[in-house]
Tab-separated table of C-alpha atoms in Angstrom:
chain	number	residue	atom	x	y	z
A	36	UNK	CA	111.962	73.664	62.492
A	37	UNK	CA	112.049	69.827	63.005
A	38	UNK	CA	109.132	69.763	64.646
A	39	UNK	CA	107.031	71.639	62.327
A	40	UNK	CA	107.132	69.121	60.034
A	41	UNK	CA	104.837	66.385	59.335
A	42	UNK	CA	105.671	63.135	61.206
A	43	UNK	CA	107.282	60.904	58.886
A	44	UNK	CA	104.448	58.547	58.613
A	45	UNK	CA	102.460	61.737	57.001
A	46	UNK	CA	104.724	62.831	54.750
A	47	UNK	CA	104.622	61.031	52.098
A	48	UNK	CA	100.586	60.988	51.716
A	49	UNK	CA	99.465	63.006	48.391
A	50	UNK	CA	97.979	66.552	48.940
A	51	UNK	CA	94.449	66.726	51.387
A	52	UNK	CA	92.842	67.241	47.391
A	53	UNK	CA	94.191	64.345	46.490
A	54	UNK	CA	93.588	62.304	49.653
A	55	UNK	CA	89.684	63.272	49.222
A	56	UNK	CA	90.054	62.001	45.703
A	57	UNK	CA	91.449	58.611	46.971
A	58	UNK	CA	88.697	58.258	49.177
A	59	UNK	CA	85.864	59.623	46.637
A	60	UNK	CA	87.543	56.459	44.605
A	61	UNK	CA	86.666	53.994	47.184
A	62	UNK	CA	90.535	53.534	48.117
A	63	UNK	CA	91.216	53.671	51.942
A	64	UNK	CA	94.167	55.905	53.320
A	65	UNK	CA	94.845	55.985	56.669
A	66	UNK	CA	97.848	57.339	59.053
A	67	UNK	CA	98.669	56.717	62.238
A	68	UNK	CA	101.432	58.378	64.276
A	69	UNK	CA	103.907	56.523	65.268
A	70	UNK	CA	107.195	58.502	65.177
A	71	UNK	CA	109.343	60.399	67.189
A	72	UNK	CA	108.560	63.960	65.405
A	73	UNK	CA	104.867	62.875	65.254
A	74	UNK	CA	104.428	62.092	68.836
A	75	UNK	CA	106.085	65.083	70.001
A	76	UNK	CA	104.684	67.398	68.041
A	77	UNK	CA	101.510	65.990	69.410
A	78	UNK	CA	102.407	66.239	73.175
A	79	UNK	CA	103.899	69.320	72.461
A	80	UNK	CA	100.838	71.026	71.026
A	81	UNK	CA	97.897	69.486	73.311
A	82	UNK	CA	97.007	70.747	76.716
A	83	UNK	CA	93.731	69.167	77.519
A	84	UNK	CA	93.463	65.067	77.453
A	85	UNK	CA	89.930	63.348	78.193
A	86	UNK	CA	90.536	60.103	79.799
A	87	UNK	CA	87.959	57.634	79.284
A	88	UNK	CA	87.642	54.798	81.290
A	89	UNK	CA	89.826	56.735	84.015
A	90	UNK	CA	89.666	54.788	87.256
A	91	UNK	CA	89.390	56.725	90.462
A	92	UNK	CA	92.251	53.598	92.211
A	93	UNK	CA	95.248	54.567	92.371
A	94	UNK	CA	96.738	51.331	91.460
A	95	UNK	CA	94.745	51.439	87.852
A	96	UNK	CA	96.926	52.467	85.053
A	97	UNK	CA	94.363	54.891	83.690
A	98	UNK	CA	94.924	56.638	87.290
A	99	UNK	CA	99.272	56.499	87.138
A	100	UNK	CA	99.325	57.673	83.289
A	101	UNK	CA	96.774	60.308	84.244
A	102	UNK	CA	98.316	61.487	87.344
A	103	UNK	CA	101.788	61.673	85.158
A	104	UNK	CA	99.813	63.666	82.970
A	105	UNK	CA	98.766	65.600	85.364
A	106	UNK	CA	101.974	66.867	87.014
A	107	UNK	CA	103.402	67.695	84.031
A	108	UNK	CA	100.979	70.597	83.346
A	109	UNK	CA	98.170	69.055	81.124
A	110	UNK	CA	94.803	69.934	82.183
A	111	UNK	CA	92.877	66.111	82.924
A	112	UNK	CA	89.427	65.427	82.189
A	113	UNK	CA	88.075	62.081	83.632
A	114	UNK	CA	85.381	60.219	81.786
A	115	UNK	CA	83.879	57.703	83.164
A	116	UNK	CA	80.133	57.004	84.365
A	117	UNK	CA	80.531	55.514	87.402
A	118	UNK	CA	82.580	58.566	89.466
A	119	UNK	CA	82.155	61.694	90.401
A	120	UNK	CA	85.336	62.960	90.333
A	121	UNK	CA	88.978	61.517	90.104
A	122	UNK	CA	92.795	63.387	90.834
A	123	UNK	CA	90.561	66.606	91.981
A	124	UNK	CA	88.441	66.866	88.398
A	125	UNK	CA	84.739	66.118	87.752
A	126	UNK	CA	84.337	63.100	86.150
A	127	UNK	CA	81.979	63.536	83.001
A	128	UNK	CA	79.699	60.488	81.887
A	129	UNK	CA	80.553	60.804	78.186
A	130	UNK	CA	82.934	62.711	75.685
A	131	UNK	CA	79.730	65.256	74.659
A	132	UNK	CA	78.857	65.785	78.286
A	133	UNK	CA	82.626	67.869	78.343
A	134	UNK	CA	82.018	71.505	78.124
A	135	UNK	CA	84.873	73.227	76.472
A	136	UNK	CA	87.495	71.694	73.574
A	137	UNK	CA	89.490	68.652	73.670
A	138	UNK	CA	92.762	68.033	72.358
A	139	UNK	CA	93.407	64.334	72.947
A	140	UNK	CA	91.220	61.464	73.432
A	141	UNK	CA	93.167	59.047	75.190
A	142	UNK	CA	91.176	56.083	75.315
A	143	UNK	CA	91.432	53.312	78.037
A	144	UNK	CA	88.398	50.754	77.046
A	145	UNK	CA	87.992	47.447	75.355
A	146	UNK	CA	89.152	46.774	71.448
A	147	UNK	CA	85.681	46.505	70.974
A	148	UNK	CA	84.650	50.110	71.766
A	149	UNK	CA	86.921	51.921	69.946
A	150	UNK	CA	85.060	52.957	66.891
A	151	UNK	CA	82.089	54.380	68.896
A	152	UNK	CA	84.314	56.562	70.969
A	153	UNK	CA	86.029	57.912	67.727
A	154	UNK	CA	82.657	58.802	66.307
A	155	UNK	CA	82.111	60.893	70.197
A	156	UNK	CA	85.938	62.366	69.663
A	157	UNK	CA	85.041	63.042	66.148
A	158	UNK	CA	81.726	64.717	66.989
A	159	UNK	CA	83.371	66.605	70.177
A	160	UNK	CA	86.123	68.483	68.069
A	161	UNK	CA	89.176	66.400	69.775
A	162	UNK	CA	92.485	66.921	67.646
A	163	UNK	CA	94.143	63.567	68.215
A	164	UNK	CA	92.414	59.984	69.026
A	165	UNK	CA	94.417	57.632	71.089
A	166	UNK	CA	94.295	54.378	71.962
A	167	UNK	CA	96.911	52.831	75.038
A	168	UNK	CA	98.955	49.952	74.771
A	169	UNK	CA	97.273	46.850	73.457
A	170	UNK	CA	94.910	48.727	71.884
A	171	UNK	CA	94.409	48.663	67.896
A	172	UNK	CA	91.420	49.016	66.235
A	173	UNK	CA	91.260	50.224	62.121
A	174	UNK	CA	88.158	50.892	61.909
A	175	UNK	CA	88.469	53.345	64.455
A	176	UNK	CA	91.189	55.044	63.198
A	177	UNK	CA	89.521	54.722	59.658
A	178	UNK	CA	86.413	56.982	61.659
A	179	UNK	CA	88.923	59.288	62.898
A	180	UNK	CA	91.186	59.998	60.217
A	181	UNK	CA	88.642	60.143	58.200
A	182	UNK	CA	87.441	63.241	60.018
A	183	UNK	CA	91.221	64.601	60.207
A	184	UNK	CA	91.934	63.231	63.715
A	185	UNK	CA	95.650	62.066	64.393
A	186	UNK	CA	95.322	58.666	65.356
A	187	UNK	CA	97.951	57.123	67.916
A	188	UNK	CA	97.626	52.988	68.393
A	189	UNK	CA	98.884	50.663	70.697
A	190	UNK	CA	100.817	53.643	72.712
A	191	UNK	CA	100.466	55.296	76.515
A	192	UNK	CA	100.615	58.624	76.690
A	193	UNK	CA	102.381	58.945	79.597
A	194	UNK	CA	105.483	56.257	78.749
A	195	UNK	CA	105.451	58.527	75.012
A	196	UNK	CA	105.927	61.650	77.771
A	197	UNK	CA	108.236	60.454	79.104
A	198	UNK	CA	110.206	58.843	76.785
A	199	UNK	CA	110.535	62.106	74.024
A	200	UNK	CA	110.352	65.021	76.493
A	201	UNK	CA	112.800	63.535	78.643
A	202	UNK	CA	113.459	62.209	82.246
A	203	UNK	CA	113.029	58.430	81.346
A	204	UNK	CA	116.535	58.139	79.709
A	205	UNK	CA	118.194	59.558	82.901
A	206	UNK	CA	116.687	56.801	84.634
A	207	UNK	CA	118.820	54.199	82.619
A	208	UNK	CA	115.982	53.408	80.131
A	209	UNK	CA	117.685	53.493	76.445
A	210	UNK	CA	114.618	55.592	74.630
A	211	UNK	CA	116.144	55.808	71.052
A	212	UNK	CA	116.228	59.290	71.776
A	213	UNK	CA	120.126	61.068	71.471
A	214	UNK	CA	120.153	64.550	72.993
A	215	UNK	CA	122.588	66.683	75.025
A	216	UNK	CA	119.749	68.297	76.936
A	217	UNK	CA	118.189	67.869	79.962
A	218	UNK	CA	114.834	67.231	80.865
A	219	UNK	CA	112.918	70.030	82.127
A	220	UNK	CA	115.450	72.566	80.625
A	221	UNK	CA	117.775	72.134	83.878
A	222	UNK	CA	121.173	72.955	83.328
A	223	UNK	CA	124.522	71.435	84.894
């Protein structure tokens, strides 16, 4: 199956023995996911997404991509210090403070403060690391990859939703994406 697969941007990487040997050698190799089959597989796979930095207003972006997020059946955990809980969740201070496992680390915070939160995702178990639109930072996705993370840049989650698992093309939006099926499995 299609999405099975590697995303493209993985594929053509040498063998995890010969990845560690590349970075034994001092040479840097690092992937980020940025296609189609990538993404989905991704959003397909993960459940539970840790927000940090989500804002308890509702006119916040954090707060609209979570609360997509939300209603589309993935469990949301809010991070962020200064609430106590947001859309109906506790709110957690920090990444370690989460009991239970992560699957993404979707990350809306300052350039600048990207690298420590991959070291928390890193050291909390999280699967993928990503970082919302306008937000790129190597180094950070050096720390994650590094520990086997799939890294996502420059990206929101919930436009990505929305975009490969359907519902924004039947609102006019051309998403790239050709398919004869319906969002949500509905049938004509």
């Amino acid at each position: 199956r299609a999405d099975e697969r590697p995303p493209r941007s993985l594929r053509s990487l040498p063998p995890a023995g010969a990845r560690s040997a590349l970075r034994a050698a001092g040479r840097a190799l690092m992937a980020v996911v940025d296609d189609i089959a990538g993404l989905s597989r991704i959003l397909r796979q993960s459940r539970v997404i840790a927000v940090v930095g989500l804002s308890a207003n509702w006119y916040r972006p954090s707060y609209f991509a979570a609360k997509y997020m939300q209603e589309h059946g993935y469990r949301v955990v809010p991070v962020n210090p200064n609430c106590a809980e947001v859309l109906g969740a506790t709110c957690y201070p920090s990444l370690a403070a989460i009991a239970g496992q992560i699957d993404i680390v979707d990350c809306f915070r300052k350039e600048e403060e990207m690298p420590a939160l991959a070291r928390e995702a890193v050291a909390k178990g999280a699967k993928v690391f990503w970082m919302q639109l306008g937000i790129r930072s190597d180094e950070a996705a050096r720390i994650a990859n590094d520990a086997g993370l799939d890294v996502v840049m420059d990206r929101c989650v919930k436009i990505e939703h929305a975009r490969i698992m359907g519902g924004l093309n039947w609102a006019g939006v051309n998403t790239g994406i050709i398919s004869s099926k319906r969002p949500g499995g509905a049938h004509a």
